[in-house]
């Protein structure tokens, strides 16, 4: 049997960033709009600092203004909510992202709910979650949006496909399931209490893995000819060298069974920031009554 086609998330994300840059330039020239994205970073977690820096760099590359707001790790919820309220009312800001995780003692749900839903470019506000499940326009979470774009790069239509989503988190599994449902798939969500997860997954034409369990999805979980999207990003020790980055799927084994598969790294990962930039432009246009640009 021939090997699966590898879905090049890096190239697809680069294409999307290019379209975002063109649209940002068009908005500047035609409408005098410079879209703006604010990031709230609480505490000094090095990984979070790196993510925020990468997002600022990505904004600069496509012509979106970025604003970084740092708060000390021991600030209280009230101080964060005060900043959110200020950014909600700031006309230069079209998107607000709150870098997660927040320090212990701060309820991320409370902070997310305080965001203006029209600026909630992560798509985590309950209003946007509701829009997603109702199939209404809202702001769609970035990683799930990336998953759908990757699927659409290999499938003209997803209608009628058996889709299985492994994982039911608020940020990946559930929104991915909602998007697949909106695309007329027959959707099953598998989680840690599912009986015989492998047998359920073997039914899937479309398998999306988001469990955070390195290489747990083996060849026996995959239907021949399926499309496999691996959301997992797991760092595993590599004997004194740089930790290895692996997904939730045993790539080498799955590649011999599936028809198409995303690699880790270079699959879903690059799509997330590209979709964040896209959401920022969508938010900028909607706030001004302009049609969705991308
Ligand atoms: P999470 O909040 O830990 O959720 C994991 C989900 O997997 C839970 O719903 C859990 O079920 C389920 N699960 C765990 N073990 C399972 C098993 N043996 N069989 C079936 N289901 C099982 O993780 P997450 O935030 O969704 O992230 C998942 C993975 O995606 C992680 O590796 C993360 O690093 C990665 N990720 C990547 C990106 C990206 O940009 N590419 C973005 C976000 C996350 P229960 O609900 O029953 O506990």
CSV table of C-alpha atoms and ligand atoms in Angstrom, one decimal:
chain,number,residue,atom,x,y,z
A,1,UNK,CA,0.0,0.0,0.0
A,2,UNK,CA,1.3,3.5,-0.8
A,3,UNK,CA,2.1,5.9,2.0
A,4,UNK,CA,-0.3,8.6,3.0
A,5,UNK,CA,-0.1,12.1,1.6
A,6,UNK,CA,1.5,14.4,4.2
A,7,UNK,CA,-0.5,17.6,4.7
A,8,UNK,CA,1.9,20.5,4.8
A,9,UNK,CA,0.6,22.8,7.5
A,10,UNK,CA,3.6,25.0,7.2
A,11,UNK,CA,2.9,25.8,3.6
A,12,UNK,CA,-0.9,26.2,4.1
A,13,UNK,CA,-0.3,28.5,7.0
A,14,UNK,CA,2.2,30.6,5.0
A,15,UNK,CA,-0.4,30.9,2.2
A,16,UNK,CA,-3.0,32.1,4.8
A,17,UNK,CA,-0.5,34.6,6.3
A,18,UNK,CA,0.2,36.0,2.8
A,19,UNK,CA,-3.6,36.5,2.2
A,20,UNK,CA,-3.9,38.1,5.7
A,21,UNK,CA,-1.0,40.5,4.8
A,22,UNK,CA,-2.6,41.5,1.5
A,23,UNK,CA,-6.0,42.1,3.2
A,24,UNK,CA,-4.3,44.1,6.0
A,25,UNK,CA,-2.7,46.3,3.3
A,26,UNK,CA,-6.0,46.7,1.5
A,27,UNK,CA,-7.7,47.8,4.7
A,28,UNK,CA,-5.1,50.4,5.3
A,29,UNK,CA,-5.1,51.8,1.8
A,30,UNK,CA,-8.8,51.6,1.1
A,31,UNK,CA,-10.3,52.2,4.5
A,32,UNK,CA,-7.5,53.7,6.6
A,33,UNK,CA,-7.8,50.9,9.1
A,34,UNK,CA,-4.8,49.4,10.8
A,35,UNK,CA,-6.0,46.3,12.6
A,36,UNK,CA,-4.7,45.9,16.2
A,37,UNK,CA,-4.2,42.9,18.5
A,38,UNK,CA,-3.6,43.3,22.2
A,39,UNK,CA,-2.0,40.5,24.3
A,40,UNK,CA,-2.4,40.2,28.0
A,41,UNK,CA,0.5,38.4,29.7
A,42,UNK,CA,0.2,37.7,33.4
A,43,UNK,CA,3.3,36.5,35.3
A,44,UNK,CA,6.7,35.5,34.0
A,45,UNK,CA,6.2,32.0,32.6
A,46,UNK,CA,9.0,31.7,29.9
A,47,UNK,CA,6.8,29.6,27.5
A,48,UNK,CA,4.0,32.2,27.6
A,49,UNK,CA,6.5,35.0,27.1
A,50,UNK,CA,7.8,33.2,24.0
A,51,UNK,CA,4.3,32.6,22.6
A,52,UNK,CA,3.5,36.3,23.1
A,53,UNK,CA,6.7,37.4,21.4
A,54,UNK,CA,6.0,35.0,18.5
A,55,UNK,CA,2.5,36.4,18.1
A,56,UNK,CA,3.9,40.0,18.1
A,57,UNK,CA,6.4,39.1,15.4
A,58,UNK,CA,3.7,37.4,13.3
A,59,UNK,CA,1.6,40.6,13.6
A,60,UNK,CA,4.5,42.8,12.4
A,61,UNK,CA,5.1,40.5,9.4
A,62,UNK,CA,1.5,40.9,8.2
A,63,UNK,CA,1.0,44.6,9.1
A,64,UNK,CA,-1.2,44.2,12.2
A,65,UNK,CA,-0.4,46.5,15.1
A,66,UNK,CA,0.4,44.6,18.3
A,67,UNK,CA,0.2,45.8,21.9
A,68,UNK,CA,1.6,43.9,24.8
A,69,UNK,CA,0.3,44.3,28.3
A,70,UNK,CA,2.2,42.7,31.2
A,71,UNK,CA,0.8,42.2,34.7
A,72,UNK,CA,2.7,40.7,37.6
A,73,UNK,CA,1.9,37.1,38.6
A,74,UNK,CA,0.6,38.2,41.9
A,75,UNK,CA,-1.9,40.8,40.5
A,76,UNK,CA,-5.5,40.0,41.4
A,77,UNK,CA,-8.4,39.2,39.2
A,78,UNK,CA,-9.7,42.8,39.6
A,79,UNK,CA,-6.5,44.3,38.0
A,80,UNK,CA,-6.9,42.0,35.0
A,81,UNK,CA,-10.6,42.8,34.6
A,82,UNK,CA,-9.7,46.5,34.8
A,83,UNK,CA,-7.2,46.1,31.9
A,84,UNK,CA,-9.7,44.0,29.9
A,85,UNK,CA,-12.3,46.8,30.3
A,86,UNK,CA,-9.8,49.4,29.1
A,87,UNK,CA,-8.9,47.3,26.1
A,88,UNK,CA,-12.6,46.6,25.3
A,89,UNK,CA,-13.1,50.4,25.1
A,90,UNK,CA,-9.9,51.1,23.1
A,91,UNK,CA,-10.7,51.9,19.5
A,92,UNK,CA,-7.2,50.9,18.2
A,93,UNK,CA,-7.7,47.3,19.5
A,94,UNK,CA,-9.7,44.9,17.4
A,95,UNK,CA,-8.6,41.7,19.1
A,96,UNK,CA,-7.7,40.8,22.7
A,97,UNK,CA,-5.9,37.6,23.6
A,98,UNK,CA,-5.3,36.5,27.1
A,99,UNK,CA,-2.2,34.3,27.2
A,100,UNK,CA,-3.1,31.0,29.1
A,101,UNK,CA,-2.4,29.5,31.5
A,102,UNK,CA,-3.2,32.3,34.0
A,103,UNK,CA,-1.5,32.1,37.4
A,104,UNK,CA,-3.2,29.9,40.0
A,105,UNK,CA,-6.1,31.6,41.8
A,106,UNK,CA,-7.3,33.5,38.7
A,107,UNK,CA,-10.4,32.0,37.1
A,108,UNK,CA,-9.8,32.1,33.3
A,109,UNK,CA,-13.5,31.7,32.7
A,110,UNK,CA,-14.2,35.0,34.5
A,111,UNK,CA,-11.5,36.8,32.5
A,112,UNK,CA,-12.7,35.3,29.2
A,113,UNK,CA,-16.3,36.3,30.0
A,114,UNK,CA,-15.2,39.9,30.6
A,115,UNK,CA,-13.9,40.3,27.0
A,116,UNK,CA,-16.0,42.1,24.5
A,117,UNK,CA,-17.1,39.1,22.4
A,118,UNK,CA,-16.5,41.1,19.2
A,119,UNK,CA,-12.8,41.3,20.2
A,120,UNK,CA,-12.5,37.8,21.5
A,121,UNK,CA,-10.1,36.5,18.8
A,122,UNK,CA,-9.4,33.3,20.7
A,123,UNK,CA,-13.1,32.5,20.4
A,124,UNK,CA,-13.4,31.3,24.1
A,125,UNK,CA,-16.1,33.8,25.2
A,126,UNK,CA,-19.4,31.9,26.0
A,127,UNK,CA,-21.1,34.0,23.4
A,128,UNK,CA,-18.7,32.8,20.7
A,129,UNK,CA,-19.0,29.2,22.0
A,130,UNK,CA,-22.7,29.5,21.7
A,131,UNK,CA,-22.5,31.0,18.2
A,132,UNK,CA,-20.3,28.1,17.1
A,133,UNK,CA,-22.7,25.4,18.3
A,134,UNK,CA,-25.7,27.2,16.9
A,135,UNK,CA,-23.9,27.4,13.5
A,136,UNK,CA,-24.0,31.3,13.6
A,137,UNK,CA,-21.2,33.6,12.7
A,138,UNK,CA,-18.9,34.4,15.6
A,139,UNK,CA,-15.2,34.2,16.2
A,140,UNK,CA,-13.9,30.6,15.9
A,141,UNK,CA,-11.1,29.3,18.1
A,142,UNK,CA,-7.8,29.3,16.2
A,143,UNK,CA,-6.5,25.7,16.5
A,144,UNK,CA,-9.9,24.2,15.6
A,145,UNK,CA,-10.2,26.6,12.7
A,146,UNK,CA,-6.8,25.5,11.5
A,147,UNK,CA,-7.8,21.8,11.7
A,148,UNK,CA,-10.8,22.5,9.4
A,149,UNK,CA,-8.6,24.5,6.9
A,150,UNK,CA,-6.2,21.5,6.8
A,151,UNK,CA,-9.1,19.1,6.2
A,152,UNK,CA,-10.5,21.3,3.5
A,153,UNK,CA,-7.1,21.3,1.8
A,154,UNK,CA,-7.6,17.6,1.0
A,155,UNK,CA,-11.4,17.3,0.9
A,156,UNK,CA,-13.7,19.3,-1.4
A,157,UNK,CA,-16.6,18.2,0.8
A,158,UNK,CA,-16.7,16.7,4.3
A,159,UNK,CA,-20.5,16.2,4.1
A,160,UNK,CA,-21.6,12.7,5.3
A,161,UNK,CA,-18.1,11.7,6.5
A,162,UNK,CA,-17.8,9.7,9.7
A,163,UNK,CA,-15.6,12.0,11.9
A,164,UNK,CA,-14.2,11.0,15.3
A,165,UNK,CA,-12.6,13.6,17.6
A,166,UNK,CA,-10.3,12.3,20.3
A,167,UNK,CA,-10.5,14.7,23.2
A,168,UNK,CA,-13.2,16.9,24.6
A,169,UNK,CA,-11.4,20.0,25.9
A,170,UNK,CA,-12.9,23.4,25.6
A,171,UNK,CA,-10.1,24.7,23.5
A,172,UNK,CA,-9.7,21.9,21.0
A,173,UNK,CA,-11.9,18.8,21.1
A,174,UNK,CA,-15.3,20.4,21.6
A,175,UNK,CA,-14.9,23.3,19.0
A,176,UNK,CA,-13.4,20.9,16.5
A,177,UNK,CA,-16.5,18.7,16.9
A,178,UNK,CA,-18.8,21.7,16.5
A,179,UNK,CA,-17.0,22.7,13.2
A,180,UNK,CA,-17.2,19.2,11.8
A,181,UNK,CA,-20.9,19.0,12.7
A,182,UNK,CA,-21.4,22.3,10.9
A,183,UNK,CA,-19.6,20.8,7.9
A,184,UNK,CA,-22.3,18.0,7.9
A,185,UNK,CA,-20.0,15.2,9.3
A,186,UNK,CA,-21.4,12.5,11.5
A,187,UNK,CA,-19.4,13.3,14.6
A,188,UNK,CA,-18.4,11.2,17.6
A,189,UNK,CA,-16.3,12.5,20.5
A,190,UNK,CA,-14.0,10.0,22.2
A,191,UNK,CA,-12.7,10.8,25.7
A,192,UNK,CA,-11.0,9.0,28.6
A,193,UNK,CA,-14.1,7.2,29.6
A,194,UNK,CA,-15.0,5.9,26.2
A,195,UNK,CA,-15.1,2.1,25.9
A,196,UNK,CA,-12.9,0.6,23.2
A,197,UNK,CA,-11.7,4.0,21.8
A,198,UNK,CA,-9.7,2.1,19.1
A,199,UNK,CA,-12.8,0.5,17.7
A,200,UNK,CA,-14.7,3.8,17.6
A,201,UNK,CA,-11.7,5.5,15.9
A,202,UNK,CA,-11.5,2.7,13.3
A,203,UNK,CA,-14.9,3.8,12.0
A,204,UNK,CA,-13.6,7.3,11.2
A,205,UNK,CA,-13.1,8.7,7.7
A,206,UNK,CA,-11.8,11.8,9.5
A,207,UNK,CA,-9.8,11.3,12.7
A,208,UNK,CA,-8.7,14.3,14.8
A,209,UNK,CA,-6.5,13.5,17.7
A,210,UNK,CA,-6.2,16.0,20.6
A,211,UNK,CA,-5.5,14.0,23.8
A,212,UNK,CA,-1.9,15.1,24.7
A,213,UNK,CA,-0.8,11.4,24.9
A,214,UNK,CA,2.3,10.9,22.9
A,215,UNK,CA,1.9,8.5,20.0
A,216,UNK,CA,-1.1,6.8,21.6
A,217,UNK,CA,-3.0,6.5,18.4
A,218,UNK,CA,-1.5,3.5,16.6
A,219,UNK,CA,-2.1,1.7,13.3
A,220,UNK,CA,-5.0,-0.3,14.8
A,221,UNK,CA,-6.9,2.9,15.5
A,222,UNK,CA,-7.0,4.0,11.9
A,223,UNK,CA,-9.4,3.0,9.1
A,224,UNK,CA,-7.5,2.4,5.8
A,225,UNK,CA,-7.8,5.5,3.7
A,226,UNK,CA,-8.7,7.9,6.6
A,227,UNK,CA,-7.6,11.4,6.9
A,228,UNK,CA,-5.7,11.9,10.2
A,229,UNK,CA,-5.2,15.3,11.8
A,230,UNK,CA,-2.8,15.2,14.8
A,231,UNK,CA,-3.3,18.2,17.1
A,232,UNK,CA,-1.0,16.9,19.8
A,233,UNK,CA,2.2,18.6,20.8
A,234,UNK,CA,4.1,16.5,23.3
A,235,UNK,CA,7.7,17.0,24.4
A,236,UNK,CA,9.5,13.8,25.3
A,237,UNK,CA,12.9,13.4,26.9
A,238,UNK,CA,15.7,12.5,24.4
A,239,UNK,CA,18.5,11.5,26.7
A,240,UNK,CA,20.3,14.8,27.4
A,241,UNK,CA,19.5,16.3,23.9
A,242,UNK,CA,16.7,18.7,23.0
A,243,UNK,CA,13.4,17.1,23.9
A,244,UNK,CA,11.7,15.5,20.9
A,245,UNK,CA,8.4,16.9,19.7
A,246,UNK,CA,5.8,14.3,18.9
A,247,UNK,CA,2.1,14.2,18.3
A,248,UNK,CA,-0.7,12.0,19.6
A,249,UNK,CA,-0.4,9.7,16.6
A,250,UNK,CA,2.3,7.2,15.8
A,251,UNK,CA,3.1,8.9,12.6
A,252,UNK,CA,5.2,6.2,10.9
A,253,UNK,CA,2.7,3.5,11.5
A,254,UNK,CA,-0.3,5.7,10.7
A,255,UNK,CA,1.2,6.8,7.4
A,256,UNK,CA,1.1,3.3,6.1
A,257,UNK,CA,-2.7,3.0,6.7
A,258,UNK,CA,-4.1,6.6,6.2
A,259,UNK,CA,-4.7,8.4,2.9
A,260,UNK,CA,-3.6,11.8,4.4
A,261,UNK,CA,-2.0,12.8,7.6
A,262,UNK,CA,-0.5,15.9,9.3
A,263,UNK,CA,3.0,15.7,10.7
A,264,UNK,CA,4.2,17.0,14.1
A,265,UNK,CA,5.8,19.5,13.9
A,266,UNK,CA,4.6,21.2,10.7
A,267,UNK,CA,1.0,20.3,10.7
A,268,UNK,CA,-1.6,21.9,12.9
A,269,UNK,CA,0.9,24.0,14.9
A,270,UNK,CA,1.6,26.7,12.3
A,271,UNK,CA,-2.1,27.1,11.5
A,272,UNK,CA,-2.9,28.4,15.0
A,273,UNK,CA,-1.1,31.8,14.7
A,274,UNK,CA,-2.2,32.2,11.1
A,275,UNK,CA,-5.8,31.8,12.2
A,276,UNK,CA,-5.3,34.2,15.1
A,277,UNK,CA,-4.2,36.9,12.5
A,278,UNK,CA,-7.1,36.0,10.3
A,279,UNK,CA,-9.6,36.4,13.3
A,280,UNK,CA,-8.1,39.8,14.1
A,281,UNK,CA,-8.8,41.1,10.6
A,282,UNK,CA,-12.3,39.6,10.7
A,283,UNK,CA,-12.9,41.3,14.0
A,284,UNK,CA,-11.6,44.6,12.6
A,285,UNK,CA,-14.0,44.4,9.7
A,286,UNK,CA,-17.1,43.4,11.6
A,287,UNK,CA,-16.6,46.1,14.2
A,288,UNK,CA,-16.8,48.6,11.3
A,289,UNK,CA,-19.7,47.0,9.5
A,290,UNK,CA,-17.4,45.8,6.6
A,291,UNK,CA,-17.9,42.3,5.1
A,292,UNK,CA,-15.7,39.4,6.3
A,293,UNK,CA,-12.4,39.8,4.4
A,294,UNK,CA,-11.0,36.2,4.3
B,1,LIG,P1,-6.6,18.5,27.5
B,1,LIG,O1,-7.3,19.7,27.9
B,1,LIG,O2,-5.6,17.8,28.4
B,1,LIG,O3,-7.6,17.5,27.0
B,1,LIG,C1,-7.3,16.2,26.6
B,1,LIG,C2,-8.5,15.4,26.2
B,1,LIG,O4,-8.1,14.1,25.8
B,1,LIG,C3,-9.5,15.2,27.4
B,1,LIG,O5,-10.8,15.5,26.9
B,1,LIG,C4,-9.3,13.8,27.8
B,1,LIG,O6,-10.5,13.1,28.2
B,1,LIG,C5,-8.9,13.1,26.4
B,1,LIG,N1,-8.1,11.9,26.7
B,1,LIG,C6,-7.0,11.8,27.4
B,1,LIG,N2,-6.6,10.5,27.4
B,1,LIG,C7,-7.4,9.8,26.5
B,1,LIG,C8,-7.5,8.5,26.1
B,1,LIG,N3,-6.6,7.6,26.5
B,1,LIG,N4,-8.4,8.2,25.2
B,1,LIG,C9,-9.3,9.1,24.8
B,1,LIG,N5,-9.3,10.4,25.2
B,1,LIG,C10,-8.4,10.7,26.1
B,1,LIG,O7,-5.7,18.9,26.2
B,1,LIG,P2,-6.0,20.0,25.0
B,1,LIG,O8,-5.7,21.3,25.5
B,1,LIG,O9,-7.2,19.7,24.3
B,1,LIG,O10,-4.7,19.6,24.0
B,1,LIG,C11,-4.6,18.3,23.4
B,1,LIG,C12,-3.3,18.2,22.7
B,1,LIG,O11,-3.3,19.2,21.7
B,1,LIG,C13,-2.1,18.5,23.6
B,1,LIG,O12,-1.0,17.7,23.1
B,1,LIG,C14,-1.8,20.0,23.3
B,1,LIG,O13,-0.4,20.3,23.5
B,1,LIG,C15,-2.1,20.1,21.8
B,1,LIG,N6,-2.5,21.4,21.4
B,1,LIG,C16,-1.9,21.9,20.2
B,1,LIG,C17,-2.3,23.1,19.7
B,1,LIG,C18,-1.7,23.5,18.4
B,1,LIG,O14,-1.6,24.7,18.1
B,1,LIG,N7,-1.3,22.6,17.6
B,1,LIG,C19,-3.2,23.9,20.4
B,1,LIG,C20,-3.8,23.4,21.6
B,1,LIG,C21,-3.4,22.2,22.1
B,1,LIG,P3,-11.3,13.5,29.5
B,1,LIG,O15,-12.0,14.8,29.2
B,1,LIG,O16,-12.2,12.4,29.8
B,1,LIG,O17,-10.3,13.7,30.6
